[in-house]
Amino acid sequence: MDYFTKRWRYLKRALSAYFRIYDADPTVAAGFRAQQIRSILRLTPLTMIANAFNALALLVIFFDSPSFHYVAAWSAVLGYVIYKSTRAWLVQRKRPAPERVSTRALTRATQHAAALGLIWALLPILVFNNADTHLTLLLISVCVGMLCAGGFALSSIPQAAMAYVLLVGLGCEVALIKDGISHNWDLAILLLLYVFIVCSAVLSSAKTFGARLMAEAEAAHQQQLVSLLLHDFEAHTSDWLWELDHHGVLRNPSQKLASLLGQTTAALTQHSFAQLFDADYARSEFAENNSIAQLEQHLLQQEPFRELVIPILIRGERHWWQLTAKPLFNSKDQFIGWRGVGSDVTHKRNAELEMRRLANVDSLTNLANRHCFYMQLESLKKQNQFTAFTLFFLDLDNFKNVNDSLGHGVGDLVLKNVAQRLLKTVRNNDLLARLGGDEFAIISPCEDSAAQVGQLAQRLLNTFAAPCVINGKNLQIGCSIGIALAPNHGSDTETLLKNADMALYAAKSAGRNTFRFYEPGMEIIAQQKLHLLNDMRAALEEHAATNKLLNKTFSEDLVWPQTPIVGQFELFFQPQIKLATQEVIGFEALIRWHHPELGLISPAQFIPLAEESNLIIPIGTWVLVDACKYAAKWPEKWRIAVNVSAVQFREGNVIEVVRWALQISRLEPARLELEITESLLIQDNISAQETLTALRKLGVRIALDDFGTGYSSLAYLRTFPLNKLKIDRSFVSALTQDTGALAIVNAIIQLADALMLDTTAEGIESQLEAEILRSCGCGDAQGFYFGKPRPLQEALAEARQHNTFSAFDAD
């Protein structure tokens, strides 16, 4: 039973697909079905008339036949069907035609067609008699005619047409077989062929009908889309079409054009097109490029033109129209007028004017920009020489860290805040400009004395005393200022700018957040620093390993030499002592530079240069790797301390370098102590915390160097993963003379104990200082009292004597 059920369902799906004449979504398909029903209803009167006429004809034909009573009964049934169908059609006609119908409507139409086909199929079965050739021919003709007519009348619903045609054809075939297939076989075959042809034609007609429905629906959809686009274009665009006659007067102006001008369409045809525009303004503002004169010239010479921008007054407001047009000629090549398109480009024109203004204004701060600054400088020249004025160069301190850590959005807000502060400080006749980035400049045309200029510079610095409050965060921004006085410090633009820039560099070198006047010796100092920087780079490039670090980003595939790098740079080591036992517990690695011409150069002299130029990154990597390699050969209880610059954290790959150094040296991570400064924690605390946490996970110790000399925030002592605080030498050296220094040292040690941090005192130079620190509870110490920084072998020999080691192999 299940097998037959499945086969029946399969057959229904196959027939449904076979008779499907369109493929549309349910909503559209419901509309198509309604059109199929309407197509049949339109032919219903003719169909009913044909049925009635044929029934009456058959009654007349078979009046004297023995089968008349069958025909009469059949006609009565057909007459009843005709009556019901006509009545239903009349009722339906009075109602509004439905826009959508369900599939049940098609099913009912098919059932009605099948019923009508069954009625016509019964007729030949009842009255077919081959003995009466005349009646037989008439009967067959009527049935075949109704078969064909009904099939095509119902072709919009192919399943209904097929049901009707097949039933009528089946009735005729049954009648032929019943009468005797032996002498009716030729008619039976012809009838089958005819039924097949009619069915094929019906299906083809239905497919064509369905295709037409699909095409009409698509056309309607496209028409609707085009209408929407045109409506949207008309509602939102500023373009319009215009035509002129051969006199230059508007012809058939559109309602949109009249609405734009605030006039009636009739009024627009009373004067010349060119008279609509603002000729006075065009002549006064654009004497050399009068667009209205150009329009009149084009119209006169009958020349096409494109994108001609013309001013026009509309309701007292000035607008700008852009016109494009070409002349029109008739078939006889006679000029008949113009046709063109216009658009309102007022916003574009105003934007161009605004762009001209912005060419001299910084878009972020609304200060004068670099272009305006240079134009102002040139205006202060008389006979190619500057008049007296003062030039200030300002550069924000630590602004890059704000940008890198908090994003450019916060950086922009800082720049706006700074610009407003500076504007409130400068005088009315001073020009404040932003040159780019965090660089500002001030041109003060007053002939002030150096003292007055210094006072203004100090007022400028004072504006940075209060932090910038951005999004609820307090950002401490400093400023360095370089000052050049014209014409004393430069009679031409290039010299004056260079000298102001050198003064700015001197201010930054002096510790930032200060100002410096240009002095003739600054150029020599700047050149000396440049030479020193070049010498330092050349010294690093002497060795393959550091040369690779200079020229590519650090990667773990870098091969480090097995033997120590020797040359101009050398590592010195200063011992660190446990105060309680006086034993050496490790060393701090310190770099020294043996310059071939200048001799031993202090780290305080070349390390800032290395940080400014980022050479500290390869130098720091070299120091870390070699220090770890040396320390790996020491006793296991000795540690090695290495200073790490904030630049290495910000620009270098500190985590990868440390991991790599530990790997190739095979040093236990707990024996490596990285010393950082408070400035690192303040500049980029979020990134620093992430990096320090990752280093601690490697097992490395972290020491905070020079504690107490910077911000000394208790918040980051609790937040950052530190192991040790190093008490700055400035407090240690004052222990014997200043009770305040002793109180500070005691407070630092107690704070470290509370936070479970170790302490190391730096710069101990006497036994008394060591005793005081030991009595305060300080754990470790280093300083000249215990040992100066020395080359490796000397430092190890001194440590061997200090700890009375006798079996230590320095190698």
PDB file of N, CA, C and O in Angstrom, residues 210-255:
ATOM      1  N   GLY A 210       1.903  31.592 -20.054  1.00  0.00           N
ATOM      2  CA  GLY A 210       2.695  31.756 -18.837  1.00  0.00           C
ATOM      3  C   GLY A 210       3.899  32.656 -19.051  1.00  0.00           C
ATOM      4  O   GLY A 210       4.227  33.493 -18.205  1.00  0.00           O
ATOM      5  N   ALA A 211       4.552  32.490 -20.213  1.00  0.00           N
ATOM      6  CA  ALA A 211       5.698  33.348 -20.511  1.00  0.00           C
ATOM      7  C   ALA A 211       5.273  34.809 -20.612  1.00  0.00           C
ATOM      8  O   ALA A 211       5.993  35.715 -20.185  1.00  0.00           O
ATOM      9  N   ARG A 212       4.093  35.020 -21.219  1.00  0.00           N
ATOM     10  CA  ARG A 212       3.590  36.395 -21.307  1.00  0.00           C
ATOM     11  C   ARG A 212       3.318  36.970 -19.919  1.00  0.00           C
ATOM     12  O   ARG A 212       3.613  38.145 -19.657  1.00  0.00           O
ATOM     13  N   LEU A 213       2.758  36.140 -19.031  1.00  0.00           N
ATOM     14  CA  LEU A 213       2.526  36.602 -17.664  1.00  0.00           C
ATOM     15  C   LEU A 213       3.835  36.986 -16.993  1.00  0.00           C
ATOM     16  O   LEU A 213       3.934  38.029 -16.315  1.00  0.00           O
ATOM     17  N   MET A 214       4.863  36.138 -17.173  1.00  0.00           N
ATOM     18  CA  MET A 214       6.160  36.431 -16.566  1.00  0.00           C
ATOM     19  C   MET A 214       6.756  37.711 -17.142  1.00  0.00           C
ATOM     20  O   MET A 214       7.306  38.547 -16.412  1.00  0.00           O
ATOM     21  N   ALA A 215       6.651  37.848 -18.467  1.00  0.00           N
ATOM     22  CA  ALA A 215       7.202  39.038 -19.109  1.00  0.00           C
ATOM     23  C   ALA A 215       6.479  40.300 -18.646  1.00  0.00           C
ATOM     24  O   ALA A 215       7.098  41.339 -18.393  1.00  0.00           O
ATOM     25  N   GLU A 216       5.157  40.210 -18.545  1.00  0.00           N
ATOM     26  CA  GLU A 216       4.386  41.364 -18.087  1.00  0.00           C
ATOM     27  C   GLU A 216       4.739  41.720 -16.652  1.00  0.00           C
ATOM     28  O   GLU A 216       4.840  42.896 -16.295  1.00  0.00           O
ATOM     29  N   ALA A 217       4.929  40.689 -15.811  1.00  0.00           N
ATOM     30  CA  ALA A 217       5.286  40.946 -14.417  1.00  0.00           C
ATOM     31  C   ALA A 217       6.661  41.596 -14.323  1.00  0.00           C
ATOM     32  O   ALA A 217       6.872  42.537 -13.542  1.00  0.00           O
ATOM     33  N   GLU A 218       7.599  41.079 -15.130  1.00  0.00           N
ATOM     34  CA  GLU A 218       8.940  41.660 -15.108  1.00  0.00           C
ATOM     35  C   GLU A 218       8.909  43.100 -15.625  1.00  0.00           C
ATOM     36  O   GLU A 218       9.584  43.983 -15.082  1.00  0.00           O
ATOM     37  N   ALA A 219       8.120  43.315 -16.689  1.00  0.00           N
ATOM     38  CA  ALA A 219       8.004  44.670 -17.227  1.00  0.00           C
ATOM     39  C   ALA A 219       7.382  45.614 -16.201  1.00  0.00           C
ATOM     40  O   ALA A 219       7.808  46.765 -16.051  1.00  0.00           O
ATOM     41  N   ALA A 220       6.369  45.104 -15.503  1.00  0.00           N
ATOM     42  CA  ALA A 220       5.740  45.926 -14.473  1.00  0.00           C
ATOM     43  C   ALA A 220       6.722  46.250 -13.353  1.00  0.00           C
ATOM     44  O   ALA A 220       6.758  47.370 -12.833  1.00  0.00           O
ATOM     45  N   HIS A 221       7.526  45.224 -13.009  1.00  0.00           N
ATOM     46  CA  HIS A 221       8.528  45.441 -11.966  1.00  0.00           C
ATOM     47  C   HIS A 221       9.554  46.476 -12.413  1.00  0.00           C
ATOM     48  O   HIS A 221       9.923  47.384 -11.644  1.00  0.00           O
ATOM     49  N   GLN A 222      10.024  46.342 -13.656  1.00  0.00           N
ATOM     50  CA  GLN A 222      10.994  47.296 -14.172  1.00  0.00           C
ATOM     51  C   GLN A 222      10.399  48.704 -14.261  1.00  0.00           C
ATOM     52  O   GLN A 222      11.057  49.690 -13.953  1.00  0.00           O
ATOM     53  N   GLN A 223       9.137  48.758 -14.679  1.00  0.00           N
ATOM     54  CA  GLN A 223       8.477  50.055 -14.776  1.00  0.00           C
ATOM     55  C   GLN A 223       8.349  50.700 -13.400  1.00  0.00           C
ATOM     56  O   GLN A 223       8.552  51.902 -13.233  1.00  0.00           O
ATOM     57  N   GLN A 224       8.022  49.877 -12.428  1.00  0.00           N
ATOM     58  CA  GLN A 224       7.901  50.388 -11.070  1.00  0.00           C
ATOM     59  C   GLN A 224       9.259  50.884 -10.560  1.00  0.00           C
ATOM     60  O   GLN A 224       9.349  51.938  -9.928  1.00  0.00           O
ATOM     61  N   LEU A 225      10.309  50.103 -10.866  1.00  0.00           N
ATOM     62  CA  LEU A 225      11.650  50.499 -10.442  1.00  0.00           C
ATOM     63  C   LEU A 225      12.078  51.798 -11.109  1.00  0.00           C
ATOM     64  O   LEU A 225      12.616  52.702 -10.468  1.00  0.00           O
ATOM     65  N   VAL A 226      11.829  51.891 -12.425  1.00  0.00           N
ATOM     66  CA  VAL A 226      12.183  53.116 -13.145  1.00  0.00           C
ATOM     67  C   VAL A 226      11.407  54.309 -12.588  1.00  0.00           C
ATOM     68  O   VAL A 226      11.946  55.410 -12.414  1.00  0.00           O
ATOM     69  N   SER A 227      10.128  54.078 -12.300  1.00  0.00           N
ATOM     70  CA  SER A 227       9.316  55.167 -11.755  1.00  0.00           C
ATOM     71  C   SER A 227       9.863  55.639 -10.408  1.00  0.00           C
ATOM     72  O   SER A 227       9.927  56.839 -10.129  1.00  0.00           O
ATOM     73  N   LEU A 228      10.266  54.664  -9.585  1.00  0.00           N
ATOM     74  CA  LEU A 228      10.828  55.022  -8.289  1.00  0.00           C
ATOM     75  C   LEU A 228      12.128  55.807  -8.448  1.00  0.00           C
ATOM     76  O   LEU A 228      12.369  56.795  -7.756  1.00  0.00           O
ATOM     77  N   LEU A 229      12.982  55.349  -9.391  1.00  0.00           N
ATOM     78  CA  LEU A 229      14.253  56.035  -9.616  1.00  0.00           C
ATOM     79  C   LEU A 229      14.025  57.451 -10.138  1.00  0.00           C
ATOM     80  O   LEU A 229      14.683  58.402  -9.704  1.00  0.00           O
ATOM     81  N   LEU A 230      13.088  57.578 -11.090  1.00  0.00           N
ATOM     82  CA  LEU A 230      12.802  58.907 -11.623  1.00  0.00           C
ATOM     83  C   LEU A 230      12.231  59.815 -10.552  1.00  0.00           C
ATOM     84  O   LEU A 230      12.572  60.999 -10.470  1.00  0.00           O
ATOM     85  N   HIS A 231      11.365  59.249  -9.735  1.00  0.00           N
ATOM     86  CA  HIS A 231      10.785  60.035  -8.658  1.00  0.00           C
ATOM     87  C   HIS A 231      11.869  60.468  -7.669  1.00  0.00           C
ATOM     88  O   HIS A 231      11.909  61.628  -7.221  1.00  0.00           O
ATOM     89  N   ASP A 232      12.767  59.520  -7.330  1.00  0.00           N
ATOM     90  CA  ASP A 232      13.849  59.834  -6.412  1.00  0.00           C
ATOM     91  C   ASP A 232      14.778  60.874  -7.023  1.00  0.00           C
ATOM     92  O   ASP A 232      15.241  61.794  -6.348  1.00  0.00           O
ATOM     93  N   PHE A 233      15.082  60.724  -8.327  1.00  0.00           N
ATOM     94  CA  PHE A 233      15.943  61.687  -9.014  1.00  0.00           C
ATOM     95  C   PHE A 233      15.330  63.083  -8.979  1.00  0.00           C
ATOM     96  O   PHE A 233      15.993  64.071  -8.670  1.00  0.00           O
ATOM     97  N   GLU A 234      14.047  63.143  -9.285  1.00  0.00           N
ATOM     98  CA  GLU A 234      13.372  64.435  -9.325  1.00  0.00           C
ATOM     99  C   GLU A 234      13.282  65.056  -7.938  1.00  0.00           C
ATOM    100  O   GLU A 234      13.359  66.270  -7.779  1.00  0.00           O
ATOM    101  N   ALA A 235      13.147  64.196  -6.921  1.00  0.00           N
ATOM    102  CA  ALA A 235      12.968  64.711  -5.571  1.00  0.00           C
ATOM    103  C   ALA A 235      14.284  65.155  -4.936  1.00  0.00           C
ATOM    104  O   ALA A 235      14.294  66.055  -4.099  1.00  0.00           O
ATOM    105  N   HIS A 236      15.396  64.512  -5.319  1.00  0.00           N
ATOM    106  CA  HIS A 236      16.638  64.760  -4.602  1.00  0.00           C
ATOM    107  C   HIS A 236      17.727  65.439  -5.418  1.00  0.00           C
ATOM    108  O   HIS A 236      18.651  65.995  -4.847  1.00  0.00           O
ATOM    109  N   THR A 237      17.693  65.363  -6.710  1.00  0.00           N
ATOM    110  CA  THR A 237      18.766  65.963  -7.490  1.00  0.00           C
ATOM    111  C   THR A 237      18.506  67.436  -7.710  1.00  0.00           C
ATOM    112  O   THR A 237      17.380  67.916  -7.609  1.00  0.00           O
ATOM    113  N   SER A 238      19.577  68.157  -7.990  1.00  0.00           N
ATOM    114  CA  SER A 238      19.449  69.590  -8.278  1.00  0.00           C
ATOM    115  C   SER A 238      19.518  69.860  -9.776  1.00  0.00           C
ATOM    116  O   SER A 238      19.581  71.018 -10.185  1.00  0.00           O
ATOM    117  N   ASP A 239      19.541  68.819 -10.580  1.00  0.00           N
ATOM    118  CA  ASP A 239      19.636  68.992 -12.033  1.00  0.00           C
ATOM    119  C   ASP A 239      18.249  69.240 -12.649  1.00  0.00           C
ATOM    120  O   ASP A 239      17.230  68.800 -12.121  1.00  0.00           O
ATOM    121  N   TRP A 240      18.243  69.937 -13.775  1.00  0.00           N
ATOM    122  CA  TRP A 240      17.013  70.138 -14.527  1.00  0.00           C
ATOM    123  C   TRP A 240      17.377  70.379 -15.992  1.00  0.00           C
ATOM    124  O   TRP A 240      18.517  70.730 -16.310  1.00  0.00           O
ATOM    125  N   LEU A 241      16.404  70.172 -16.866  1.00  0.00           N
ATOM    126  CA  LEU A 241      16.585  70.410 -18.303  1.00  0.00           C
ATOM    127  C   LEU A 241      16.034  71.792 -18.670  1.00  0.00           C
ATOM    128  O   LEU A 241      15.079  72.260 -18.048  1.00  0.00           O
ATOM    129  N   TRP A 242      16.654  72.408 -19.649  1.00  0.00           N
ATOM    130  CA  TRP A 242      16.164  73.707 -20.116  1.00  0.00           C
ATOM    131  C   TRP A 242      16.356  73.811 -21.626  1.00  0.00           C
ATOM    132  O   TRP A 242      17.236  73.177 -22.204  1.00  0.00           O
ATOM    133  N   GLU A 243      15.469  74.600 -22.235  1.00  0.00           N
ATOM    134  CA  GLU A 243      15.525  74.835 -23.679  1.00  0.00           C
ATOM    135  C   GLU A 243      15.339  76.327 -23.957  1.00  0.00           C
ATOM    136  O   GLU A 243      14.602  77.020 -23.254  1.00  0.00           O
ATOM    137  N   LEU A 244      16.039  76.811 -24.989  1.00  0.00           N
ATOM    138  CA  LEU A 244      15.897  78.190 -25.434  1.00  0.00           C
ATOM    139  C   LEU A 244      15.463  78.199 -26.902  1.00  0.00           C
ATOM    140  O   LEU A 244      15.806  77.289 -27.662  1.00  0.00           O
ATOM    141  N   ASP A 245      14.729  79.236 -27.264  1.00  0.00           N
ATOM    142  CA  ASP A 245      14.421  79.395 -28.688  1.00  0.00           C
ATOM    143  C   ASP A 245      15.578  80.129 -29.365  1.00  0.00           C
ATOM    144  O   ASP A 245      16.601  80.433 -28.739  1.00  0.00           O
ATOM    145  N   HIS A 246      15.412  80.448 -30.631  1.00  0.00           N
ATOM    146  CA  HIS A 246      16.527  81.050 -31.358  1.00  0.00           C
ATOM    147  C   HIS A 246      16.784  82.492 -30.931  1.00  0.00           C
ATOM    148  O   HIS A 246      17.796  83.089 -31.308  1.00  0.00           O
ATOM    149  N   HIS A 247      15.899  83.067 -30.107  1.00  0.00           N
ATOM    150  CA  HIS A 247      16.123  84.409 -29.561  1.00  0.00           C
ATOM    151  C   HIS A 247      16.819  84.363 -28.193  1.00  0.00           C
ATOM    152  O   HIS A 247      17.096  85.421 -27.620  1.00  0.00           O
ATOM    153  N   GLY A 248      17.077  83.168 -27.649  1.00  0.00           N
ATOM    154  CA  GLY A 248      17.719  83.051 -26.344  1.00  0.00           C
ATOM    155  C   GLY A 248      16.759  83.167 -25.192  1.00  0.00           C
ATOM    156  O   GLY A 248      17.172  83.456 -24.053  1.00  0.00           O
ATOM    157  N   VAL A 249      15.457  82.922 -25.438  1.00  0.00           N
ATOM    158  CA  VAL A 249      14.431  82.981 -24.395  1.00  0.00           C
ATOM    159  C   VAL A 249      14.025  81.556 -24.031  1.00  0.00           C
ATOM    160  O   VAL A 249      13.945  80.677 -24.891  1.00  0.00           O
ATOM    161  N   LEU A 250      13.751  81.348 -22.741  1.00  0.00           N
ATOM    162  CA  LEU A 250      13.350  80.017 -22.283  1.00  0.00           C
ATOM    163  C   LEU A 250      12.089  79.555 -22.999  1.00  0.00           C
ATOM    164  O   LEU A 250      11.134  80.318 -23.169  1.00  0.00           O
ATOM    165  N   ARG A 251      12.091  78.277 -23.378  1.00  0.00           N
ATOM    166  CA  ARG A 251      10.947  77.690 -24.049  1.00  0.00           C
ATOM    167  C   ARG A 251      10.457  76.512 -23.204  1.00  0.00           C
ATOM    168  O   ARG A 251      11.208  75.622 -22.861  1.00  0.00           O
ATOM    169  N   ASN A 252       9.164  76.552 -22.873  1.00  0.00           N
ATOM    170  CA  ASN A 252       8.533  75.511 -22.057  1.00  0.00           C
ATOM    171  C   ASN A 252       9.350  75.216 -20.792  1.00  0.00           C
ATOM    172  O   ASN A 252       9.779  74.086 -20.553  1.00  0.00           O
ATOM    173  N   PRO A 253       9.590  76.227 -19.961  1.00  0.00           N
ATOM    174  CA  PRO A 253      10.367  75.971 -18.739  1.00  0.00           C
ATOM    175  C   PRO A 253       9.622  75.006 -17.819  1.00  0.00           C
ATOM    176  O   PRO A 253       8.395  75.049 -17.708  1.00  0.00           O
ATOM    177  N   SER A 254      10.383  74.136 -17.163  1.00  0.00           N
ATOM    178  CA  SER A 254       9.773  73.141 -16.279  1.00  0.00           C
ATOM    179  C   SER A 254       9.311  73.794 -14.988  1.00  0.00           C
ATOM    180  O   SER A 254       9.780  74.872 -14.602  1.00  0.00           O
ATOM    181  N   GLN A 255       8.385  73.108 -14.339  1.00  0.00           N
ATOM    182  CA  GLN A 255       7.869  73.611 -13.066  1.00  0.00           C
ATOM    183  C   GLN A 255       8.978  73.642 -12.008  1.00  0.00           C
ATOM    184  O   GLN A 255       9.011  74.517 -11.138  1.00  0.00           O
TER     185      GLN A 255
END
